[in-house]
Amino acid sequence: MAKNRLIAILPGDGIGPEVTEQAVRVIECINAKHDTGFEIKTEPVGGTAYDIHGTPLPDSTLELAKSADAILLGAVGGPKWEAIERQHRPERALLGLRSELQLFSNLRPAILFPELASASTLKREVVSGLDIMIVRELTGGIYFGGPRGIEGEPGDRKGFNTLVYTESEVQRIAHSAFQVAMQRGKRLCSVDKANVLEVSELWREVVTAVGNSYPEVELSHMYVDNACMQLVRAPKQFDVIVTGNMFGDILSDAASMLTGSIGMLPSASLDSNGKGMYEPVHGSAPDIAGQGIANPLATILSVAMMFRSTFHEAALAGIIESAVQSALAAGLRTADIVSDGETAVSTQEMGDAVIDRIG
Ligand code: IPM
Ligand code: MG
């Protein structure tokens, strides 16, 4: 019996539409083969939405995102929209969705696919077998704190933002991270700047207290500057990292690059009920948009993450992940992960290869 399960597709800008197209084909293929009845509805977001509706997050898009059980987002942004006023920039749509839907827990895995070990700029032994998860707080911290603004007379202005976390905000992201750690290697490293910032002092205290409910998880703390260094020096020391919004933004970019294949990494942004927005970690890549050469695997793997986390369909997630693995093992490579002397396949061909291997 097929259940009704609504997935909102927000293709967005740049390569977003190309990569989500392949992910939609994967969902349709799963529907056809497994009678899963996932329903799909699509709305524009980001610069594409601004061009049509004059805003990057139109009401119709927000309404769809709210009514859906899960959201798949391609990417937003591009040079075309860089000059418009701040509140209309494509990135505002992303921040608006996160905050309106209270998607406070952002999971960003950095996994090195064995087939792609040579893609990393780091030595093979430093990264081979890498599998870490960054849990980034996504709806608080300096991104959303007030007061904020730019004030004063020209020549004498000041710009300011506020880094603020309440105890309850830290508690919920800490619980989220400990739960992730329980499903993995049971080691959690909380990253802060408690040697300088009061907000980090509180963060550390609250995370430690939440840790009492997870006696099996080994908790450690690290200053963010050191964490940055350790990520490139010896990344395999980490299992799960939990950190605030801005530190998480920075550390997750560094972590994704360890794998050398940012085109492969999915992510999830979850609320407290398991609803989530899933997106590839890579951005809109305007330089290659429209050429049909983007790697769709991060978006396809985001669907797997969605099936596992929101729909509790671990078996279906596994089918997708195995299909991706098998396509890589068969030597299929898009331009971003191709080695010298190999021929790159197109976005569509990579989508075909995954679909051929499902079922
Ligand atoms: C990310 C991005 C966003 C962020 C931007 C596009 C607003 O860098 O998802 O990491 O800073 O959170
Ligand atoms: Mg970022």
Coordinates of C-alpha atoms and ligand atoms in Angstrom, one line a residue:
M1 CA 0.0 0.0 0.0
A2 CA 1.5 3.3 -1.0
K3 CA 1.4 6.1 1.6
N4 CA 1.2 9.7 0.7
R5 CA 4.4 11.4 1.4
L6 CA 5.1 14.8 0.0
I7 CA 8.5 15.9 -1.1
A8 CA 9.0 19.5 -2.0
I9 CA 11.6 20.0 -4.7
L10 CA 13.3 23.4 -4.7
P11 CA 15.8 23.3 -7.6
G12 CA 17.1 26.8 -7.2
D13 CA 19.9 28.3 -9.2
G14 CA 23.0 27.4 -11.2
I15 CA 23.5 23.7 -11.4
G16 CA 20.6 23.2 -8.9
P17 CA 18.0 22.3 -11.5
E18 CA 20.3 19.9 -13.3
V19 CA 21.3 17.9 -10.2
T20 CA 17.8 17.9 -8.7
E21 CA 16.4 16.6 -12.0
Q22 CA 18.5 13.5 -11.6
A23 CA 17.4 13.1 -8.0
V24 CA 13.8 13.3 -9.0
R25 CA 14.4 10.6 -11.6
V26 CA 15.8 8.5 -8.8
I27 CA 12.7 9.1 -6.6
E28 CA 10.4 8.2 -9.5
C29 CA 12.4 5.1 -10.2
I30 CA 12.1 4.1 -6.5
N31 CA 8.3 4.8 -6.7
A32 CA 8.0 2.6 -9.8
K33 CA 10.0 -0.3 -8.4
H34 CA 8.9 -0.3 -4.8
D35 CA 5.4 1.2 -4.9
T36 CA 6.5 3.9 -2.4
G37 CA 4.1 6.6 -3.5
F38 CA 6.3 9.6 -2.8
E39 CA 4.6 12.6 -4.2
I40 CA 6.7 15.4 -5.7
K41 CA 5.9 19.2 -6.0
T42 CA 8.3 21.8 -7.3
E43 CA 8.6 25.5 -6.6
P44 CA 11.3 28.1 -7.4
V45 CA 13.7 29.4 -4.8
G46 CA 16.7 31.8 -4.7
G47 CA 17.6 34.0 -7.6
T48 CA 15.3 32.0 -9.9
A49 CA 12.4 32.9 -7.7
Y50 CA 13.5 36.5 -7.4
D51 CA 13.4 36.8 -11.2
I52 CA 9.8 35.5 -11.3
H53 CA 8.3 36.8 -8.1
G54 CA 10.7 39.6 -6.9
T55 CA 11.6 37.7 -3.8
P56 CA 14.0 34.7 -3.3
L57 CA 11.5 33.0 -1.0
P58 CA 7.9 33.5 -2.3
D59 CA 4.9 32.6 -0.1
S60 CA 4.0 29.8 -2.5
T61 CA 7.5 28.3 -2.0
L62 CA 7.4 28.7 1.8
E63 CA 3.9 27.2 1.9
L64 CA 5.0 24.2 -0.1
A65 CA 8.0 23.8 2.2
K66 CA 5.8 23.9 5.3
S67 CA 3.3 21.5 4.0
A68 CA 5.8 18.9 2.7
D69 CA 7.2 16.1 4.8
A70 CA 10.7 16.7 3.4
I71 CA 12.4 19.2 1.1
L72 CA 15.1 18.6 -1.5
L73 CA 16.9 21.8 -2.3
G74 CA 19.4 22.1 -5.2
A75 CA 21.5 25.3 -4.6
V76 CA 21.0 29.0 -4.5
G77 CA 23.0 32.0 -5.6
G78 CA 25.0 33.3 -8.5
P79 CA 26.8 36.4 -9.8
K80 CA 23.6 37.5 -11.5
W81 CA 22.0 38.3 -8.1
E82 CA 25.0 39.6 -6.2
A83 CA 24.3 43.2 -6.6
I84 CA 20.7 43.3 -5.4
E85 CA 19.8 44.5 -1.9
R86 CA 20.6 42.2 1.0
Q87 CA 17.0 41.1 1.8
H88 CA 16.4 39.9 -1.7
R89 CA 19.6 38.0 -2.3
P90 CA 19.2 34.3 -3.0
E91 CA 21.0 33.3 0.3
R92 CA 18.2 34.9 2.2
A93 CA 15.9 32.2 1.0
L94 CA 18.1 29.6 2.6
L95 CA 18.3 31.4 5.9
G96 CA 14.5 32.1 5.8
L97 CA 13.7 28.4 5.2
R98 CA 16.0 27.3 8.0
S99 CA 14.5 29.7 10.5
E100 CA 10.8 29.5 9.4
L101 CA 10.9 25.7 9.6
Q102 CA 13.1 25.6 12.7
L103 CA 15.7 23.4 11.0
F104 CA 18.2 23.8 13.8
S105 CA 20.2 20.6 13.4
N106 CA 22.5 20.6 10.3
L107 CA 24.2 17.3 9.6
R108 CA 27.2 17.5 7.3
P109 CA 29.0 14.3 6.7
A110 CA 32.5 14.2 5.3
I111 CA 33.1 10.8 3.9
L112 CA 35.9 9.7 1.6
F113 CA 34.7 7.3 -1.0
P114 CA 37.5 4.7 -1.4
E115 CA 37.2 4.9 -5.2
L116 CA 38.1 8.6 -5.0
A117 CA 41.0 8.6 -2.5
S118 CA 43.3 10.3 -5.0
A119 CA 40.9 13.2 -5.4
S120 CA 41.9 14.7 -2.0
T121 CA 44.7 17.3 -1.9
L122 CA 45.8 15.7 1.3
K123 CA 48.1 12.6 1.5
R124 CA 46.2 9.4 1.0
E125 CA 47.1 8.0 4.5
V126 CA 45.8 11.1 6.2
V127 CA 42.3 10.8 4.6
S128 CA 41.8 7.2 3.6
G129 CA 38.8 5.8 5.4
L130 CA 37.7 9.3 6.6
D131 CA 34.2 9.3 7.9
I132 CA 33.3 12.3 10.1
M133 CA 30.0 14.1 10.8
I134 CA 29.7 17.7 11.6
V135 CA 26.6 18.7 13.5
R136 CA 26.1 22.4 13.0
E137 CA 23.6 24.5 14.9
L138 CA 21.6 26.2 12.1
T139 CA 19.0 28.6 13.4
G140 CA 20.8 30.7 16.1
G141 CA 24.2 32.2 16.9
I142 CA 25.6 35.2 15.1
Y143 CA 23.6 34.5 11.9
F144 CA 20.4 35.4 13.6
G145 CA 21.4 37.3 16.8
G146 CA 20.4 40.9 17.4
P147 CA 21.2 43.7 17.6
R148 CA 22.7 43.8 14.2
G149 CA 23.2 46.4 11.6
I150 CA 25.4 49.2 10.2
E151 CA 24.9 52.6 11.9
G152 CA 26.4 56.0 11.9
E153 CA 27.5 58.8 9.5
P154 CA 29.6 58.0 6.5
G155 CA 33.3 57.8 7.5
D156 CA 32.3 57.0 11.1
R157 CA 30.0 54.0 10.7
K158 CA 30.1 50.8 12.7
G159 CA 28.9 47.4 11.7
F160 CA 27.8 44.9 14.4
N161 CA 26.3 41.5 14.9
T162 CA 25.6 39.5 18.1
L163 CA 26.7 36.0 18.9
V164 CA 24.0 34.7 21.3
Y165 CA 22.9 31.3 22.4
T166 CA 20.3 30.4 25.0
E167 CA 20.6 27.4 27.2
S168 CA 17.7 25.7 25.4
E169 CA 19.2 26.2 22.0
V170 CA 22.4 24.6 23.1
Q171 CA 20.6 21.8 24.8
R172 CA 18.6 20.8 21.7
I173 CA 21.6 20.8 19.4
A174 CA 23.6 18.9 22.0
H175 CA 21.0 16.2 22.3
S176 CA 20.9 16.0 18.5
A177 CA 24.6 15.6 18.3
F178 CA 24.8 13.0 21.1
Q179 CA 22.1 11.0 19.4
V180 CA 24.1 11.1 16.1
A181 CA 27.2 10.0 18.1
M182 CA 25.2 7.1 19.6
Q183 CA 24.5 5.8 16.0
R184 CA 28.1 6.1 15.1
G185 CA 31.5 5.8 16.9
K186 CA 30.2 7.3 20.2
R187 CA 32.8 10.1 20.3
L188 CA 31.7 13.7 20.3
C189 CA 33.9 16.7 20.1
S190 CA 32.3 20.1 20.9
V191 CA 34.0 23.0 19.2
D192 CA 33.9 26.5 20.7
K193 CA 36.0 29.5 21.6
A194 CA 35.5 29.3 25.4
N195 CA 39.0 30.9 26.1
V196 CA 37.6 34.2 24.8
L197 CA 33.8 34.2 24.5
E198 CA 31.3 34.0 27.3
V199 CA 28.7 32.5 24.9
S200 CA 31.2 29.6 24.4
E201 CA 31.7 29.3 28.1
L202 CA 27.9 28.7 28.5
W203 CA 27.9 26.4 25.4
R204 CA 30.6 24.2 27.0
E205 CA 28.8 24.0 30.3
V206 CA 25.5 23.1 28.8
V207 CA 26.9 20.5 26.4
T208 CA 28.8 18.9 29.3
A209 CA 25.6 18.7 31.3
V210 CA 23.6 17.2 28.4
G211 CA 26.4 14.6 28.2
N212 CA 25.4 13.2 31.5
S213 CA 22.4 11.7 29.8
Y214 CA 24.7 9.9 27.3
P215 CA 27.3 8.1 29.5
E216 CA 28.4 5.9 26.6
V217 CA 29.5 8.8 24.5
E218 CA 33.0 10.1 25.0
L219 CA 32.8 13.9 25.0
S220 CA 35.7 16.2 24.4
H221 CA 36.0 20.0 23.8
M222 CA 38.2 21.9 21.4
Y223 CA 38.8 25.5 20.6
V224 CA 37.8 26.3 17.0
D225 CA 41.2 27.5 15.9
N226 CA 42.7 24.2 17.0
A227 CA 39.9 22.2 15.5
C228 CA 40.6 23.8 12.2
M229 CA 44.2 22.8 12.4
Q230 CA 43.4 19.3 13.6
L231 CA 41.0 18.8 10.7
V232 CA 43.8 19.2 8.2
R233 CA 46.5 17.6 10.3
A234 CA 44.8 14.4 11.5
P235 CA 41.1 14.5 10.5
K236 CA 40.5 10.8 11.3
Q237 CA 40.7 11.6 15.1
F238 CA 37.1 12.9 14.8
D239 CA 33.9 11.0 14.9
V240 CA 31.2 13.6 15.4
I241 CA 31.8 17.3 15.8
V242 CA 29.1 19.7 17.3
T243 CA 29.4 23.4 17.0
G244 CA 27.6 26.7 16.6
N245 CA 26.3 28.2 13.4
M246 CA 29.3 30.2 12.1
F247 CA 32.0 27.9 13.3
G248 CA 30.1 25.1 11.7
D249 CA 29.9 27.0 8.4
I250 CA 33.6 27.3 8.3
L251 CA 34.6 23.9 9.6
S252 CA 32.2 22.1 7.3
D253 CA 33.7 23.6 4.2
A254 CA 37.2 22.6 5.4
A255 CA 35.9 19.1 6.2
S256 CA 34.2 18.7 2.9
M257 CA 37.4 19.6 1.0
L258 CA 39.3 16.8 2.8
T259 CA 37.5 14.4 0.7
G260 CA 38.4 16.2 -2.5
S261 CA 35.0 15.6 -3.9
I262 CA 32.5 18.2 -2.6
G263 CA 30.3 17.0 -5.5
M264 CA 29.7 13.8 -3.5
L265 CA 28.5 15.2 -0.2
P266 CA 24.9 15.3 1.0
S267 CA 23.5 17.2 4.0
A268 CA 20.4 17.3 6.1
S269 CA 18.9 20.2 8.1
L270 CA 16.4 18.8 10.6
D271 CA 13.7 20.1 13.0
S272 CA 12.8 18.4 16.2
N273 CA 10.2 16.1 14.5
G274 CA 12.4 14.6 11.9
K275 CA 11.2 16.8 9.1
G276 CA 14.2 17.9 7.1
M277 CA 15.6 19.9 4.2
Y278 CA 18.2 17.9 2.3
E279 CA 20.7 19.5 0.0
P280 CA 24.1 18.8 -1.6
V281 CA 26.9 20.5 0.2
H282 CA 28.3 22.0 -3.1
G283 CA 26.8 25.4 -4.1
S284 CA 25.2 26.6 -7.4
A285 CA 28.5 26.4 -9.3
P286 CA 27.5 29.1 -11.8
D287 CA 30.7 28.6 -13.8
I288 CA 29.5 25.2 -15.1
A289 CA 25.7 25.7 -14.9
G290 CA 23.7 24.7 -18.0
Q291 CA 26.5 22.5 -19.4
G292 CA 25.1 19.2 -18.2
I293 CA 28.4 18.2 -16.6
A294 CA 27.7 18.7 -12.9
N295 CA 27.9 15.8 -10.5
P296 CA 24.4 14.8 -9.4
L297 CA 25.6 12.3 -6.8
A298 CA 25.5 14.7 -3.8
T299 CA 21.9 15.4 -4.5
I300 CA 21.1 11.7 -5.1
L301 CA 22.8 10.9 -1.8
S302 CA 20.7 13.6 -0.2
V303 CA 17.6 11.7 -1.2
A304 CA 19.1 8.6 0.5
M305 CA 19.7 10.7 3.7
M306 CA 16.0 11.9 3.4
F307 CA 14.7 8.4 3.1
R308 CA 16.7 7.3 6.2
S309 CA 16.1 10.3 8.5
T310 CA 12.7 11.6 7.6
F311 CA 10.9 8.6 6.2
H312 CA 12.6 5.9 8.2
E313 CA 13.2 3.9 5.0
A314 CA 16.7 2.7 5.7
A315 CA 16.4 -0.1 3.2
L316 CA 15.5 2.3 0.3
A317 CA 18.4 4.6 1.4
G318 CA 20.7 1.6 1.3
I319 CA 19.5 0.8 -2.2
I320 CA 20.4 4.3 -3.5
E321 CA 23.7 4.3 -1.7
S322 CA 24.7 0.9 -3.1
A323 CA 23.7 2.1 -6.6
V324 CA 25.9 5.1 -6.3
Q325 CA 28.8 3.0 -4.9
S326 CA 28.4 0.5 -7.8
A327 CA 28.4 3.3 -10.4
L328 CA 31.6 4.6 -9.0
A329 CA 33.1 1.1 -8.8
A330 CA 32.2 0.7 -12.5
G331 CA 34.4 3.7 -13.2
L332 CA 31.8 6.3 -13.9
R333 CA 33.1 9.8 -13.1
T334 CA 31.7 13.3 -13.7
A335 CA 34.2 16.0 -14.6
D336 CA 34.8 17.1 -10.9
I337 CA 36.1 13.6 -9.9
V338 CA 37.7 12.4 -13.1
S339 CA 41.4 11.5 -13.1
D340 CA 43.8 12.3 -15.9
G341 CA 43.3 10.1 -18.9
E342 CA 39.7 9.1 -17.9
T343 CA 36.6 10.2 -19.8
A344 CA 34.0 12.2 -17.9
V345 CA 30.3 11.3 -18.1
S346 CA 27.5 13.9 -18.1
T347 CA 25.1 14.7 -15.4
Q348 CA 22.4 12.7 -17.2
E349 CA 24.7 9.7 -17.8
M350 CA 25.6 9.6 -14.1
G351 CA 21.9 9.7 -13.3
D352 CA 21.2 6.9 -15.8
A353 CA 24.0 4.8 -14.2
V354 CA 22.5 5.1 -10.8
I355 CA 19.0 4.4 -12.0
D356 CA 20.1 1.3 -13.9
R357 CA 21.5 -0.1 -10.7
I358 CA 18.4 0.5 -8.6
G359 CA 16.2 -2.5 -8.2
Ligands
IPM1 C1 26.2 27.1 3.9 C2 26.3 28.4 3.1 C3 25.3 29.3 3.7 C4 25.6 29.6 5.2 C5 25.1 30.7 3.0 C6 24.9 30.5 1.5 C7 24.1 31.5 3.6 O1 27.6 28.9 3.2 O2 25.1 26.5 3.9 O3 27.2 26.7 4.5 O4 26.5 30.4 5.5 O5 25.0 28.9 6.0
MG2 MG 29.0 27.5 4.1

